[in-house]
Tab-separated table of C-alpha atoms in Angstrom:
chain	number	residue	atom	x	y	z
A	1	MET	CA	121.899	85.286	77.453
A	2	GLY	CA	125.261	86.936	77.299
A	3	GLU	CA	126.293	84.458	74.613
A	4	HIS	CA	122.755	84.375	73.123
A	5	GLU	CA	122.409	80.660	73.623
A	6	THR	CA	119.369	78.613	74.546
A	7	LEU	CA	118.670	78.911	78.240
A	8	SER	CA	118.738	75.630	80.092
A	9	GLN	CA	117.325	77.093	83.278
A	10	ALA	CA	113.968	77.867	81.635
A	11	GLY	CA	113.113	74.180	81.470
A	12	GLY	CA	113.944	73.750	85.132
A	13	LEU	CA	111.513	76.456	86.105
A	14	LEU	CA	108.682	74.476	84.557
A	15	LEU	CA	108.985	72.046	87.453
A	16	ASN	CA	108.156	74.593	90.130
A	17	GLY	CA	105.033	75.867	88.434
A	18	LEU	CA	106.253	79.232	87.180
A	19	LEU	CA	105.275	78.357	83.629
A	20	PRO	CA	102.078	76.439	82.845
A	21	ASN	CA	103.096	75.168	79.423
A	22	GLU	CA	104.890	71.878	78.938
A	23	THR	CA	107.378	73.591	76.655
A	24	ILE	CA	108.478	77.131	76.009
A	25	HIS	CA	110.436	78.699	73.205
A	26	VAL	CA	113.616	80.470	74.189
A	27	THR	CA	116.069	82.634	72.318
A	28	ARG	CA	117.566	80.728	69.432
A	29	ALA	CA	121.315	80.628	69.026
A	30	LEU	CA	122.156	83.550	66.755
A	31	ASP	CA	125.611	84.772	65.934
A	32	ALA	CA	126.836	87.706	67.971
A	33	LYS	CA	127.025	89.985	64.924
A	34	THR	CA	123.335	89.534	64.138
A	35	TRP	CA	122.293	90.210	67.729
A	36	SER	CA	124.605	93.209	67.870
A	37	LYS	CA	122.951	94.800	64.822
A	38	VAL	CA	119.466	94.197	66.180
A	39	GLU	CA	120.340	95.525	69.624
A	40	GLU	CA	122.033	98.623	68.170
A	41	ARG	CA	118.868	99.500	66.281
A	42	GLY	CA	116.779	98.773	69.358
A	43	ALA	CA	118.996	101.091	71.399
A	44	GLU	CA	118.543	103.861	68.823
A	45	LEU	CA	114.784	103.443	69.018
A	46	ILE	CA	114.788	103.597	72.822
A	47	ALA	CA	117.017	106.685	72.715
A	48	CYS	CA	114.444	108.436	70.513
A	49	ILE	CA	111.437	107.400	72.597
A	50	GLN	CA	112.664	107.448	76.198
A	51	PRO	CA	112.295	110.490	78.462
A	52	ASN	CA	114.772	113.272	77.781
A	53	ARG	CA	115.630	116.423	79.666
A	54	GLN	CA	113.180	118.586	77.736
A	55	SER	CA	110.223	116.246	78.230
A	56	GLU	CA	111.073	115.744	81.911
A	57	GLU	CA	111.296	119.471	82.531
A	58	HIS	CA	107.970	120.023	80.773
A	59	ARG	CA	106.161	117.325	82.768
A	60	ASN	CA	107.757	118.450	86.015
A	61	ALA	CA	106.577	122.002	85.339
A	62	VAL	CA	103.013	120.804	84.690
A	63	SER	CA	103.063	118.592	87.804
A	64	ASN	CA	104.401	121.434	89.972
A	65	TYR	CA	101.758	123.809	88.598
A	66	VAL	CA	98.908	121.416	89.462
A	67	ARG	CA	100.492	120.653	92.843
A	68	THR	CA	100.660	124.373	93.666
A	69	LEU	CA	96.995	124.871	92.727
A	70	ILE	CA	95.850	122.009	94.925
A	71	LYS	CA	97.965	122.942	97.938
A	72	LYS	CA	96.470	126.429	97.885
A	73	CYS	CA	93.073	124.830	98.507
A	74	PHE	CA	93.752	122.762	101.622
A	75	SER	CA	96.466	121.241	103.746
A	76	CYS	CA	97.700	118.100	102.000
A	77	GLU	CA	100.606	116.470	100.220
A	78	VAL	CA	100.519	116.032	96.444
A	79	PHE	CA	102.570	113.371	94.653
A	80	THR	CA	103.061	112.126	91.121
A	81	PHE	CA	103.156	108.387	90.524
A	82	GLY	CA	103.201	106.017	87.583
A	83	SER	CA	105.410	106.138	84.512
A	84	VAL	CA	106.423	109.813	84.763
A	85	PRO	CA	108.423	109.634	88.027
A	86	LEU	CA	109.509	106.087	87.072
A	87	LYS	CA	110.833	107.573	83.793
A	88	THR	CA	109.337	104.868	81.601
A	89	TYR	CA	106.731	107.038	79.885
A	90	LEU	CA	106.176	107.366	76.142
A	91	PRO	CA	106.133	110.817	74.481
A	92	ASP	CA	102.351	111.250	74.708
A	93	ALA	CA	101.907	109.761	78.195
A	94	ASP	CA	99.630	111.296	80.808
A	95	ILE	CA	100.531	112.394	84.339
A	96	ASP	CA	99.061	110.710	87.438
A	97	ILE	CA	98.774	112.857	90.557
A	98	THR	CA	97.324	111.923	93.926
A	99	VAL	CA	96.244	114.193	96.776
A	100	CYS	CA	97.175	112.658	100.137
A	101	SER	CA	95.602	113.649	103.438
A	102	LYS	CA	94.653	112.025	106.762
A	103	SER	CA	91.592	114.245	107.010
A	104	GLU	CA	88.389	112.224	106.747
A	105	ASP	CA	86.456	115.335	105.702
A	106	MET	CA	88.537	115.701	102.544
A	107	LYS	CA	87.269	112.355	101.192
A	108	ASP	CA	83.967	113.969	100.282
A	109	THR	CA	85.094	117.509	99.505
A	110	TRP	CA	88.424	117.288	97.666
A	111	ALA	CA	86.921	116.674	94.211
A	112	SER	CA	84.518	119.620	94.254
A	113	VAL	CA	87.229	121.973	95.531
A	114	VAL	CA	89.809	120.892	92.948
A	115	LEU	CA	87.205	121.005	90.168
A	116	LYS	CA	86.334	124.572	91.088
A	117	VAL	CA	89.974	125.645	91.062
A	118	LEU	CA	90.671	123.992	87.705
A	119	GLU	CA	87.540	125.469	86.132
A	120	ASN	CA	88.642	128.886	87.348
A	121	GLU	CA	92.109	128.338	85.844
A	122	LYS	CA	90.477	127.223	82.612
A	123	ARG	CA	88.657	130.541	82.322
A	124	GLN	CA	91.734	132.583	83.137
A	125	SER	CA	94.446	130.613	81.333
A	126	LYS	CA	94.087	132.113	77.863
A	127	ASN	CA	97.127	134.298	78.415
A	128	ALA	CA	98.538	132.397	81.384
A	129	GLU	CA	101.773	130.462	81.556
A	130	PHE	CA	99.849	127.179	81.809
A	131	ARG	CA	96.661	126.576	79.830
A	132	VAL	CA	93.989	124.358	81.350
A	133	LYS	CA	91.370	122.704	79.151
A	134	GLU	CA	88.777	119.919	79.190
A	135	VAL	CA	88.194	119.567	82.917
A	136	ASN	CA	86.125	116.450	83.697
A	137	TYR	CA	85.074	114.556	86.804
A	138	ILE	CA	85.009	110.743	86.515
A	139	ASP	CA	82.766	109.256	89.201
A	140	ALA	CA	84.110	105.701	89.201
A	141	LYS	CA	85.230	103.279	91.922
A	142	VAL	CA	88.323	105.473	92.161
A	143	ARG	CA	87.120	109.029	91.678
A	144	VAL	CA	89.348	110.926	89.280
A	145	ILE	CA	89.521	114.441	87.884
A	146	GLN	CA	90.842	114.591	84.337
A	147	CYS	CA	92.127	117.751	82.717
A	148	LEU	CA	94.421	118.887	79.948
A	149	VAL	CA	97.339	121.095	80.992
A	150	GLU	CA	99.670	122.303	78.260
A	151	ASN	CA	98.304	119.483	76.062
A	152	ILE	CA	99.235	116.816	78.615
A	153	VAL	CA	96.420	114.776	80.144
A	154	VAL	CA	96.530	114.943	83.937
A	155	TYR	CA	94.613	112.541	86.205
A	156	ILE	CA	94.080	113.662	89.796
A	157	SER	CA	92.963	111.180	92.461
A	158	PHE	CA	92.785	111.066	96.248
A	159	ASN	CA	94.867	108.962	98.658
A	160	GLN	CA	96.072	106.494	96.017
A	161	ILE	CA	98.715	105.046	98.319
A	162	GLY	CA	98.849	101.879	96.228
A	163	GLY	CA	100.157	103.869	93.261
A	164	LEU	CA	102.946	105.336	95.382
A	165	CYS	CA	103.851	101.907	96.768
A	166	THR	CA	103.942	100.528	93.232
A	167	LEU	CA	106.318	103.303	92.169
A	168	ASN	CA	108.695	102.547	95.048
A	169	PHE	CA	108.493	98.812	94.377
A	170	LEU	CA	109.379	99.184	90.688
A	171	GLU	CA	112.217	101.576	91.523
A	172	GLU	CA	113.647	98.938	93.861
A	173	VAL	CA	113.304	96.295	91.146
A	174	GLY	CA	115.159	98.555	88.729
A	175	HIS	CA	118.015	98.986	91.208
A	176	LEU	CA	118.235	95.239	91.817
A	177	ILE	CA	118.365	94.411	88.100
A	178	SER	CA	120.698	97.344	87.462
A	179	GLN	CA	122.708	97.039	84.188
A	180	ASN	CA	122.203	100.676	83.202
A	181	HIS	CA	118.447	100.677	83.887
A	182	LEU	CA	117.853	97.513	81.866
A	183	PHE	CA	114.447	96.911	83.472
A	184	LYS	CA	113.193	100.407	82.597
A	185	ARG	CA	114.645	100.354	79.089
A	186	SER	CA	112.970	96.987	78.481
A	187	ILE	CA	109.644	98.366	79.698
A	188	ILE	CA	109.932	101.282	77.267
A	189	LEU	CA	110.726	98.996	74.312
A	190	ILE	CA	107.827	96.641	75.088
A	191	LYS	CA	105.520	99.609	75.668
A	192	VAL	CA	106.435	100.845	72.201
A	193	LEU	CA	105.363	97.524	70.730
A	194	CYS	CA	102.118	97.308	72.713
A	195	TYR	CA	101.089	100.941	72.204
A	196	TYR	CA	102.192	101.931	68.724
A	197	LYS	CA	102.187	98.593	66.912
A	198	SER	CA	99.609	96.373	68.625
A	199	ARG	CA	97.348	99.053	70.144
A	200	ILE	CA	96.721	97.004	73.288
A	201	LEU	CA	98.028	99.365	75.977
A	202	GLY	CA	95.584	101.432	78.040
A	203	ALA	CA	93.432	100.253	80.942
A	204	ARG	CA	90.929	103.037	80.407
A	205	PHE	CA	90.095	101.470	77.049
A	206	GLY	CA	89.854	97.935	78.392
A	207	PHE	CA	93.360	96.900	77.398
A	208	ILE	CA	96.576	96.231	79.345
A	209	SER	CA	97.339	98.739	82.063
A	210	THR	CA	100.850	100.115	82.375
A	211	TYR	CA	101.285	98.376	85.730
A	212	THR	CA	100.111	95.068	84.255
A	213	LEU	CA	102.698	95.391	81.502
A	214	GLU	CA	105.420	96.141	84.045
A	215	ILE	CA	104.505	93.021	86.033
A	216	LEU	CA	104.607	90.916	82.850
A	217	VAL	CA	108.079	92.278	82.090
A	218	LEU	CA	109.184	91.586	85.668
A	219	TYR	CA	107.837	88.037	85.316
A	220	ILE	CA	110.151	87.501	82.314
A	221	PHE	CA	113.162	88.716	84.295
A	222	HIS	CA	112.208	86.373	87.135
A	223	VAL	CA	111.582	83.308	84.980
A	224	PHE	CA	114.914	83.693	83.203
A	225	ASN	CA	116.753	84.505	86.421
A	226	ASN	CA	117.708	88.044	85.398
A	227	SER	CA	120.021	86.677	82.707
A	228	PHE	CA	119.448	89.410	80.128
A	229	VAL	CA	121.977	91.874	78.812
A	230	ARG	CA	119.962	94.129	76.493
A	231	PRO	CA	116.303	95.156	76.024
A	232	PHE	CA	115.756	93.392	72.688
A	233	GLU	CA	116.469	90.057	74.376
A	234	VAL	CA	113.760	90.862	76.910
A	235	LEU	CA	111.336	91.797	74.126
A	236	TYR	CA	112.063	88.548	72.303
A	237	GLN	CA	111.438	86.416	75.378
A	238	PHE	CA	108.397	88.471	76.373
A	239	LEU	CA	106.714	87.688	73.058
A	240	GLU	CA	107.845	84.063	73.020
A	241	VAL	CA	106.584	83.368	76.538
A	242	PHE	CA	103.291	85.221	76.395
A	243	SER	CA	102.350	84.051	72.905
A	244	ASN	CA	102.673	80.461	74.196
A	245	PHE	CA	101.373	81.082	77.702
A	246	ASP	CA	98.295	79.133	78.843
A	247	TRP	CA	96.052	82.207	79.077
A	248	LYS	CA	92.886	80.090	79.024
A	249	ASN	CA	93.693	78.692	82.452
A	250	PHE	CA	96.155	81.082	84.113
A	251	CYS	CA	97.091	84.707	84.563
A	252	VAL	CA	100.306	86.196	85.953
A	253	SER	CA	100.685	87.930	89.321
A	254	LEU	CA	103.490	89.032	91.627
A	255	TRP	CA	102.961	85.778	93.522
A	256	GLY	CA	103.155	83.525	90.473
A	257	LEU	CA	100.343	81.957	88.468
A	258	VAL	CA	96.677	82.504	89.331
A	259	PRO	CA	93.932	80.214	87.938
A	260	ILE	CA	91.502	82.118	85.711
A	261	ASN	CA	88.510	80.439	87.351
A	262	SER	CA	89.420	82.114	90.654
A	263	LEU	CA	88.829	85.586	89.182
A	264	PRO	CA	85.431	87.341	89.039
A	265	TYR	CA	85.858	88.279	85.364
A	266	THR	CA	88.368	88.668	82.554
A	267	THR	CA	88.658	91.484	79.991
A	268	ALA	CA	86.395	91.401	76.751
A	269	ASN	CA	89.638	92.274	74.889
A	270	PHE	CA	91.466	89.134	76.070
A	271	TYR	CA	91.617	87.509	72.620
A	272	ARG	CA	92.879	90.673	70.952
A	273	ILE	CA	95.723	90.930	73.473
A	274	HIS	CA	96.660	87.273	73.069
A	275	SER	CA	96.508	87.561	69.276
A	276	ALA	CA	98.758	90.629	69.384
A	277	PHE	CA	101.411	88.739	71.357
A	278	THR	CA	101.193	85.771	68.990
A	279	PHE	CA	101.422	87.952	65.891
A	280	GLY	CA	104.333	89.949	67.362
A	281	ALA	CA	106.249	86.762	68.237
A	282	LYS	CA	105.833	85.385	64.706
A	283	LYS	CA	106.853	88.653	63.034
A	284	LEU	CA	109.906	89.011	65.256
A	285	ALA	CA	110.961	85.398	64.649
A	286	ASP	CA	110.604	85.955	60.884
A	287	LEU	CA	112.611	89.162	61.152
A	288	LEU	CA	115.557	87.374	62.761
A	289	ASP	CA	115.686	84.942	59.827
A	290	TYR	CA	116.259	87.700	57.265
A	291	PRO	CA	119.700	88.099	55.636
A	292	LYS	CA	122.025	90.352	57.590
A	293	GLU	CA	122.091	92.998	54.871
A	294	ASN	CA	118.294	93.456	55.220
A	295	LEU	CA	118.137	93.185	58.997
A	296	ILE	CA	118.070	96.880	59.918
A	297	ALA	CA	115.367	97.619	57.339
A	298	GLU	CA	113.263	94.781	58.751
A	299	VAL	CA	113.706	96.016	62.321
A	300	ASP	CA	112.536	99.455	61.145
A	301	GLN	CA	109.559	97.835	59.434
A	302	PHE	CA	108.682	95.957	62.637
A	303	PHE	CA	108.468	99.286	64.509
A	304	LEU	CA	107.029	101.230	61.578
A	305	ASN	CA	104.181	102.864	63.546
A	306	THR	CA	106.487	104.167	66.263
C-alpha cells in the first residue's frame, strides 16, 4: 500500500481459500498527508516501547547470570528464546530460557537441581549483584521453573527445541520481509494494542500467546503479499481482517485455515478476543475519520493505556 489505495489482490486471495469470508475490508484510500501523520505518531510510539540498548543490556545480564548458574550444575547448553532474542519484547516482558542436553538422566533431575541452586541464590542475594526472588516450580505438561531476577520474570524449561526453531523461523521471516525490520516493528505495535489496550495477550492467562500473535501478523503479510510500507498499515489490516474473520468455523495456522471442528478444544476467552479485535477495528476506523487537526490527539487517545 505504498500509495495507500485499496488492494485489488486481497479479493483474488479469497479464491484460493486463504480468507474464509466472502468479503474483507481493506485500507481505505486516504490522502498521503493523513497517513504520514498517523505513521509518524506510530513510529514515535514504537521508538518509546521497542527494545533499547539499556533494556537489552539488562536482560542479557540477567540471562547470562541464570545461564552461568545452570551450567555450574551440569554439562548442558542454555539458550534464550522468544521475544527477548527476537527483540520484539515489551518493557515488562519476561525471559524464556531452555536447558538443552542429550542426557536422558537430566529429564528427571534438572528441575530439582536448578530449583536448589535458585533457592540458594535467593537466600544469599540480599547483597548480591543479582537478586533472586519468588522461585516456583510449575508441574505442567511442559515443566517450568519460574523465578524473579532483578524484577524480571524468568521461565526456565528443558529441551524446548520448538522454541528455538520458532525463533530461527521468525528471524528468517524478518529478513525476508526486510524494510528496516518492518515485521518486528509491526509485531511490537500490535502487541502494544493487545497487551495495554485490549488486555488479551498472555497464554498463561488463557489469552493469545506471543507466538500466536506473531503468526497472525505473518498471516496478514502473506495475505496482502508483503505489500506494506509501515507498521500502522499492518495494524489497520490486522484489525480489519481479524474483526471480520470467520472465527466460528476457522482458525489460522502456518499452513492456512484450519476448521474449528478439527480441534480438541478452543479457549474460554475466545469471545473476549474476538470482541477486542472488533472494537479495535471500529475505534481505529473512527479515528481515521477525524479532522486532520485532531488526528494526533486521537491517535494518542487510541493508545492511552500504553
